[in-house]
Coordinates of N, CA, C and O in Angstrom, one line a residue:
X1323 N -3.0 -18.3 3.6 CA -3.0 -16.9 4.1 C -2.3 -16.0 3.1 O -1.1 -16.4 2.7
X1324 N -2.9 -14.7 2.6 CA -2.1 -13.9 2.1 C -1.4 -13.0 2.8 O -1.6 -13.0 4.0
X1325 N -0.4 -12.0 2.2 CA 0.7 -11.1 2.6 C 0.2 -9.5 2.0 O 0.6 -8.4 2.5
X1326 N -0.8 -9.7 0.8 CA -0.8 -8.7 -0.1 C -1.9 -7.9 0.5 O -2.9 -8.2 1.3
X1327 N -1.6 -6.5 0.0 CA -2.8 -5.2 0.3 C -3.3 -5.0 -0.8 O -2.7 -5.5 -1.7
X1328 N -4.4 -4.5 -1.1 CA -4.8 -3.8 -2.0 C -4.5 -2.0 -1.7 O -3.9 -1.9 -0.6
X1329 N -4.6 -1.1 -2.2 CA -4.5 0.6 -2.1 C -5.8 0.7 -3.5 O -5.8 0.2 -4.6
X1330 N -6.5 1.4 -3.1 CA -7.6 1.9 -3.7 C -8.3 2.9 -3.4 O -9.0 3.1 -2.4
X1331 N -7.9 4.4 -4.9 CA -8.1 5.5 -4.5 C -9.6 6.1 -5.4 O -9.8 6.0 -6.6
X1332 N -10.3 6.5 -4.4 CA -11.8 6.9 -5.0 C -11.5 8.2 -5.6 O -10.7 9.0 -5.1
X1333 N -12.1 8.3 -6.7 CA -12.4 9.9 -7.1 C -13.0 10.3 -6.9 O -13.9 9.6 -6.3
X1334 N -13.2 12.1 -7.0 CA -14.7 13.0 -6.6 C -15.7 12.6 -8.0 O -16.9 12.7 -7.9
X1335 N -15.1 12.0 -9.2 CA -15.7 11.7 -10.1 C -16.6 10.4 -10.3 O -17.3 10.0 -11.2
X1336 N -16.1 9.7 -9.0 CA -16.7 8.4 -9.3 C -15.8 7.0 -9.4 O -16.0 5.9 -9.1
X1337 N -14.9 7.6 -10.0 CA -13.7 7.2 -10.7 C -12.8 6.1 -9.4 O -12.7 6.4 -8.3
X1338 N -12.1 4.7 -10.0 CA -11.2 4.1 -9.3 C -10.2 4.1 -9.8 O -10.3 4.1 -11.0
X1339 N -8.5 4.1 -9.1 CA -7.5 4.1 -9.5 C -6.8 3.2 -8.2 O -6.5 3.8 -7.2
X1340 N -6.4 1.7 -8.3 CA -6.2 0.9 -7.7 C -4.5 0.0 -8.1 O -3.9 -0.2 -9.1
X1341 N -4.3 -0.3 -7.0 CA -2.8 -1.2 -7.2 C -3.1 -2.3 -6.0 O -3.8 -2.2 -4.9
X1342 N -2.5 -3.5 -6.5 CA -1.9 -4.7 -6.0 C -1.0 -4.2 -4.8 O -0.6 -3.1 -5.1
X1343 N -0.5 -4.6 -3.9 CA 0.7 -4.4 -3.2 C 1.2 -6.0 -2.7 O 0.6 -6.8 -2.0
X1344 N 2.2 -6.2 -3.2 CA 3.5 -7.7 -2.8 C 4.3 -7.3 -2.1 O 5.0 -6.4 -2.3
X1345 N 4.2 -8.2 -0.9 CA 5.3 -8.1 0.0 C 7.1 -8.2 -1.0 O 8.1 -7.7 -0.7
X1346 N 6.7 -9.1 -2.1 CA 7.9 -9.0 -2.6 C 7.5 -9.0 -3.8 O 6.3 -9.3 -4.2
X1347 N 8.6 -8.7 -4.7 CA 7.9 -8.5 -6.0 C 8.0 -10.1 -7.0 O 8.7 -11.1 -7.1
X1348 N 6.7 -9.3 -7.7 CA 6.3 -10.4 -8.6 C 7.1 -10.3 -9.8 O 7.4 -9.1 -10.0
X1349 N 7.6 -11.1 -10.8 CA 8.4 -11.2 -12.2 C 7.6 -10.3 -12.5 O 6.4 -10.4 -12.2
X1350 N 8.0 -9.3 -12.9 CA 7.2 -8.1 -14.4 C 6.5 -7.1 -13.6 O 6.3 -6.1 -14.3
X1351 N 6.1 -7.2 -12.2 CA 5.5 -6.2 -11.7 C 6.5 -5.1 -10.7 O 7.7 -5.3 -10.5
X1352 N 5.7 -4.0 -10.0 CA 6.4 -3.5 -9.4 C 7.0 -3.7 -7.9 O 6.4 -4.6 -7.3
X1353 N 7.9 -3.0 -7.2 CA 8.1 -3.3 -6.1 C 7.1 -2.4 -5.1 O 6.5 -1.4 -5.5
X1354 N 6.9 -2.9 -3.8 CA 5.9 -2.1 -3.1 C 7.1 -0.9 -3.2 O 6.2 -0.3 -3.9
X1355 N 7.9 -0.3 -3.2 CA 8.3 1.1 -2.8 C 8.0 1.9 -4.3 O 8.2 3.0 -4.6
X1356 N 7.6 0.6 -5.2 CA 7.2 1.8 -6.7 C 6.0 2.0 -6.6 O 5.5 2.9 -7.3
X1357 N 5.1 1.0 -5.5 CA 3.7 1.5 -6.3 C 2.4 2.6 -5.8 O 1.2 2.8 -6.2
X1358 N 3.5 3.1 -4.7 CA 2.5 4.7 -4.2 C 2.9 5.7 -5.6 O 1.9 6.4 -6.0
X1359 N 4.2 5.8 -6.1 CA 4.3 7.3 -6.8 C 3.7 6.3 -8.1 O 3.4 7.1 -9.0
X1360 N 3.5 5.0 -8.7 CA 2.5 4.8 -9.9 C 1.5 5.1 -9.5 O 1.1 6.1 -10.1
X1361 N 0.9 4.8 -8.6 CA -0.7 5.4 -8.4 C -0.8 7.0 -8.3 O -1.8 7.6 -8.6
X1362 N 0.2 7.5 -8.0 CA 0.0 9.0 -7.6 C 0.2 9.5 -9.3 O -0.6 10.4 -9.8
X1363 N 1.3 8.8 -10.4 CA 0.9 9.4 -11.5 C -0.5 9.1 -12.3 O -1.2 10.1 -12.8
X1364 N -0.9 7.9 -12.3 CA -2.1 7.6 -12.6 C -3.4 8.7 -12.4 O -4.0 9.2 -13.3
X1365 N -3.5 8.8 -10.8 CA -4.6 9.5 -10.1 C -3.9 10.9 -11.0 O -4.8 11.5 -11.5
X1366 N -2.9 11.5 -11.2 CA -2.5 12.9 -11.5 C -3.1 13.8 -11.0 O -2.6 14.1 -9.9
X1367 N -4.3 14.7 -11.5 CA -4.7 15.8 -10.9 C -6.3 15.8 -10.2 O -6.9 16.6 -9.5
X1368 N -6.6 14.6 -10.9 CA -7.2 14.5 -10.0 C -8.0 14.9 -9.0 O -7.2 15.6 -8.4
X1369 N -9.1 14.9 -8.3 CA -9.2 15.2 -6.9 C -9.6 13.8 -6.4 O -10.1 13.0 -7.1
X1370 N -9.3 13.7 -5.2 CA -9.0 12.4 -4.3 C -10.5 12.4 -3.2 O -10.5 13.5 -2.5
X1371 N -11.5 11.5 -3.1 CA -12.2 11.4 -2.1 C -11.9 10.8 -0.6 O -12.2 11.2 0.5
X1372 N -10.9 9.4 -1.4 CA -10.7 8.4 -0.4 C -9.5 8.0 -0.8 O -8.9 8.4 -1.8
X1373 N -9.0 7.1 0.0 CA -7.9 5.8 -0.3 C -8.3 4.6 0.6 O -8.1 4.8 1.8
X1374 N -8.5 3.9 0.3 CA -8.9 2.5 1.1 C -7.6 1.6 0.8 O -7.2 1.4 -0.4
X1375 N -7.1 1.1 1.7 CA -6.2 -0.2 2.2 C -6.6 -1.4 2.7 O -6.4 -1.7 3.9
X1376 N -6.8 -2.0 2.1 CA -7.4 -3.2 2.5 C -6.1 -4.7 2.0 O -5.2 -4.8 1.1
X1377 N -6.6 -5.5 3.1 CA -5.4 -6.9 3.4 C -4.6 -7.6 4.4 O -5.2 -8.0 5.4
X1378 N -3.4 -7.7 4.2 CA -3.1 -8.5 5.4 C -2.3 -7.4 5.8 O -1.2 -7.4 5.3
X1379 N -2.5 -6.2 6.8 CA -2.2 -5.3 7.9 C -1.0 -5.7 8.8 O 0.0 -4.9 8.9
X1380 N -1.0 -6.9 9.4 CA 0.1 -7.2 10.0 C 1.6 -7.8 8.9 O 2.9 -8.0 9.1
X1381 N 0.9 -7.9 8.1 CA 2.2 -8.5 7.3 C 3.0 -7.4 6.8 O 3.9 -7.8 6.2
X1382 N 2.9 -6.0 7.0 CA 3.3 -5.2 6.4 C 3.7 -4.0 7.5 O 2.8 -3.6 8.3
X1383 N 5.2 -3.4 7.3 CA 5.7 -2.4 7.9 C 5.6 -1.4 7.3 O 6.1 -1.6 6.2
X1384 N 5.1 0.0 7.5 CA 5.0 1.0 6.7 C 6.3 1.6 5.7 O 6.2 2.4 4.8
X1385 N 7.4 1.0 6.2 CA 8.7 1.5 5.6 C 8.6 0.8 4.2 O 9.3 1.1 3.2
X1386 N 7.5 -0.3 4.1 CA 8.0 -0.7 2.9 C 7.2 -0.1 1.7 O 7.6 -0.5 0.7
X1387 N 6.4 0.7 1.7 CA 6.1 1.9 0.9 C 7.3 2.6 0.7 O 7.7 2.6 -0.5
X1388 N 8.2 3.3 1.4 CA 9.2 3.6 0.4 C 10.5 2.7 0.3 O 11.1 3.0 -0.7
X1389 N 10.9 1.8 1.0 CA 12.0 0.5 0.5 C 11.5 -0.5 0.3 O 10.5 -0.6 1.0
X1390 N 11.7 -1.4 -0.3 CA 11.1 -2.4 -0.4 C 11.9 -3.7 0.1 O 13.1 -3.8 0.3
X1391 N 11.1 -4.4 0.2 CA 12.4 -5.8 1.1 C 13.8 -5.6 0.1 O 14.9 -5.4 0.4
X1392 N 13.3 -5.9 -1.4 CA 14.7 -6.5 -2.1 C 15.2 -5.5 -2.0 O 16.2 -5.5 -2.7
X1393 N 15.1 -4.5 -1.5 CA 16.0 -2.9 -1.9 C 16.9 -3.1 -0.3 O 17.7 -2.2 0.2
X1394 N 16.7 -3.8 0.1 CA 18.0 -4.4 1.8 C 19.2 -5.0 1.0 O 18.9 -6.0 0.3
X1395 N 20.0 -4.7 1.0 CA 21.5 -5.5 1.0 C 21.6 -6.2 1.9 O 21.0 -6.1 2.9
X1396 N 22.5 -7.1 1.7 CA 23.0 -8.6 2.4 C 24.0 -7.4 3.7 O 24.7 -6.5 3.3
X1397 N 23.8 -7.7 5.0 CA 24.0 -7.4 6.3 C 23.1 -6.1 6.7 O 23.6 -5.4 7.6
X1398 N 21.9 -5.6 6.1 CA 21.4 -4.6 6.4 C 20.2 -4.9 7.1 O 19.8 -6.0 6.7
X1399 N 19.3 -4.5 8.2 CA 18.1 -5.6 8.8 C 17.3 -5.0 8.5 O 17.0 -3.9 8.8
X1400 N 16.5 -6.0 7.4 CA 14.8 -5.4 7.2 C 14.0 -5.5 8.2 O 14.0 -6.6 8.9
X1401 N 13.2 -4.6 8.4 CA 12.3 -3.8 9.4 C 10.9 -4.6 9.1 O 10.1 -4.5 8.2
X1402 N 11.0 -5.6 10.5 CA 10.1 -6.6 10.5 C 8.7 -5.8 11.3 O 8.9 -5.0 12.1
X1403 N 7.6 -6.1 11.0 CA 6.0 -5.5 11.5 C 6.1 -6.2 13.2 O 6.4 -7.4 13.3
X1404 N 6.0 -5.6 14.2 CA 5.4 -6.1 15.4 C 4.4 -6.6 15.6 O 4.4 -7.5 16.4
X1405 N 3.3 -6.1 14.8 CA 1.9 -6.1 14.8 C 1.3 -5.6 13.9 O 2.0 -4.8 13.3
X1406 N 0.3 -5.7 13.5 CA -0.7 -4.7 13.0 C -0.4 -3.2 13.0 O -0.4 -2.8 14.1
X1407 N -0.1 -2.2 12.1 CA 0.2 -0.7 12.2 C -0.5 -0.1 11.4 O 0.0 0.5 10.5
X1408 N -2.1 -0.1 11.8 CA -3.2 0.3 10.7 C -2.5 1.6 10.6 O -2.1 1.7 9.5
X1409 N -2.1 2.6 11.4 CA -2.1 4.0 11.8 C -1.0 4.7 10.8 O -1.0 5.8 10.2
X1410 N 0.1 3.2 10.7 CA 1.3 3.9 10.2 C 1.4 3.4 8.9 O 2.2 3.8 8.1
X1411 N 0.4 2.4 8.6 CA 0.3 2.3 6.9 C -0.6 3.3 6.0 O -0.8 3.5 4.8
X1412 N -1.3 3.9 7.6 CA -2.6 5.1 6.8 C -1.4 6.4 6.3 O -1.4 7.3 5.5
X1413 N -0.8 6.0 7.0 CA 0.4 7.7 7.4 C 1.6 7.5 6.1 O 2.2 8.3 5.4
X1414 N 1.5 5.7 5.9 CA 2.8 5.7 4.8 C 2.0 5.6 3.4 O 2.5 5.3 2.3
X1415 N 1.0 6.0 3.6 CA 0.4 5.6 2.3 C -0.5 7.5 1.9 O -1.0 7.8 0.8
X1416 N -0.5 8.2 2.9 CA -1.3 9.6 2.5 C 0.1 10.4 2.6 O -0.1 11.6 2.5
X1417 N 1.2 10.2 2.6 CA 2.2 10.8 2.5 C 2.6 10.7 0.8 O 2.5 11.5 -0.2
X1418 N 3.1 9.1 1.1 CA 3.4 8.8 -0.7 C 2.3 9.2 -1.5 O 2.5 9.1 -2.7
X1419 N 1.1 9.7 -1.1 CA -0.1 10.3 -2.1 C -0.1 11.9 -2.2 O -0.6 12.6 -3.1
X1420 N 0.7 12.4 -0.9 CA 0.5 13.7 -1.2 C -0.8 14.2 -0.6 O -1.1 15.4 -0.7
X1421 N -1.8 13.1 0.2 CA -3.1 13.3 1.2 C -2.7 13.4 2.5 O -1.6 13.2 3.0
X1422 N -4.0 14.0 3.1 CA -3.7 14.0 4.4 C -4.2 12.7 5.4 O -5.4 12.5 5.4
X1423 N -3.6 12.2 5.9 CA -3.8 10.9 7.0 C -5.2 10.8 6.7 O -5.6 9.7 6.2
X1424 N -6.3 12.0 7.1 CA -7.6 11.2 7.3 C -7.9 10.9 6.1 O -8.6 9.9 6.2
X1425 N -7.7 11.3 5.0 CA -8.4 10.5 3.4 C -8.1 9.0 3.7 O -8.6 8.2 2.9
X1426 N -7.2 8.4 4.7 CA -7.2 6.8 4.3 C -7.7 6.4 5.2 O -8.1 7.0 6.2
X1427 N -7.8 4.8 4.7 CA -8.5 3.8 6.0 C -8.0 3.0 5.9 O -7.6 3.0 4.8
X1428 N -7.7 2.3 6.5 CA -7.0 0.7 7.0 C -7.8 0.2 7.5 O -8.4 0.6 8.4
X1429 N -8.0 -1.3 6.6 CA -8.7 -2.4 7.2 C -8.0 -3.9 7.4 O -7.2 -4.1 6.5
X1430 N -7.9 -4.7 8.0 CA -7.4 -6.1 8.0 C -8.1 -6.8 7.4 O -9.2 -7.0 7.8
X1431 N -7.7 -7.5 6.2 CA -8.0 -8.3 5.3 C -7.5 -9.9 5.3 O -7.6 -10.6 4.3
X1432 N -6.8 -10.4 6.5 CA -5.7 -11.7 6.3 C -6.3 -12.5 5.6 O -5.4 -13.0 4.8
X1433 N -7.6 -13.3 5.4 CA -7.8 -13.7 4.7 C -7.7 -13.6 3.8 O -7.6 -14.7 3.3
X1434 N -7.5 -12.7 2.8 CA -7.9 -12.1 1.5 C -9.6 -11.8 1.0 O -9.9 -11.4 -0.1
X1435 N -10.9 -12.2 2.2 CA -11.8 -12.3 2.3 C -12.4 -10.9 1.9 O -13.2 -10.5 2.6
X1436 N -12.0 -10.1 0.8 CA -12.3 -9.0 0.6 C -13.7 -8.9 -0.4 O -14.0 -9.7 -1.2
X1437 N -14.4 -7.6 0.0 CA -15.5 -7.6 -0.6 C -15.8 -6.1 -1.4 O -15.6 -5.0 -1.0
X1438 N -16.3 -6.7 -2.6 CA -16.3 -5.5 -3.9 C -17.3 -4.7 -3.7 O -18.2 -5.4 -3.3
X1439 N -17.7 -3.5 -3.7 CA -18.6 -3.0 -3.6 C -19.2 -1.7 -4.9 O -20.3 -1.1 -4.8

């Protein structure tokens, strides 16, 4: 079972600008609370058609777009998912973009059974 999202933003051009998301971070890569504003410098000016989210939905709390687990100090409580929060990872993810809620979609991916198109 994976933990990870994908974030994948369409252009009016055609164009993809995509990131990995780790529930924790990987040696050399970034933390999920760095990697909404890399993609937002990437995408730059851009115009935006979409953002697709796709992955494991329940594994993830929207807070962790902007903190990330390692960014909790020892006696602080990281903010564990209840459930599935398609709504509030659409919301933590078109904010960190500077979009509005409807440009994203949220899909559940736990498998990792994702398909390219």
């Amino acid at each position: 079972m994976t933990s990870c999202l994908t974030v994948t933003v369409r252009l009016r051009d055609g164009g993809l600008v995509g990131a990995h998301a780790s529930l924790f971070q990987v040696p050399g890569e970034l933390r999920s609370d760095e990697i909404l504003p890399a993609l937002l410098r990437l995408v730059g000016t851009r115009p935006v058609t979409a953002v697709e989210v796709r992955g494991a939905v329940g594994a993830w709390h929207p807070g962790y777009f902007t903190k990330a687990i390692e960014s909790y100090g020892e006696g602080e409580q990281v903010p564990v998912p209840a459930g599935p929060d398609p709504d509030g990872l659409a919301r933590a993810v078109s904010q960190g973009l500077g979009l509005s809620a409807g440009a994203v979609t949220v899909e559940d991916v736990p498998d990792g059974d994702q398909i390219v198109s």
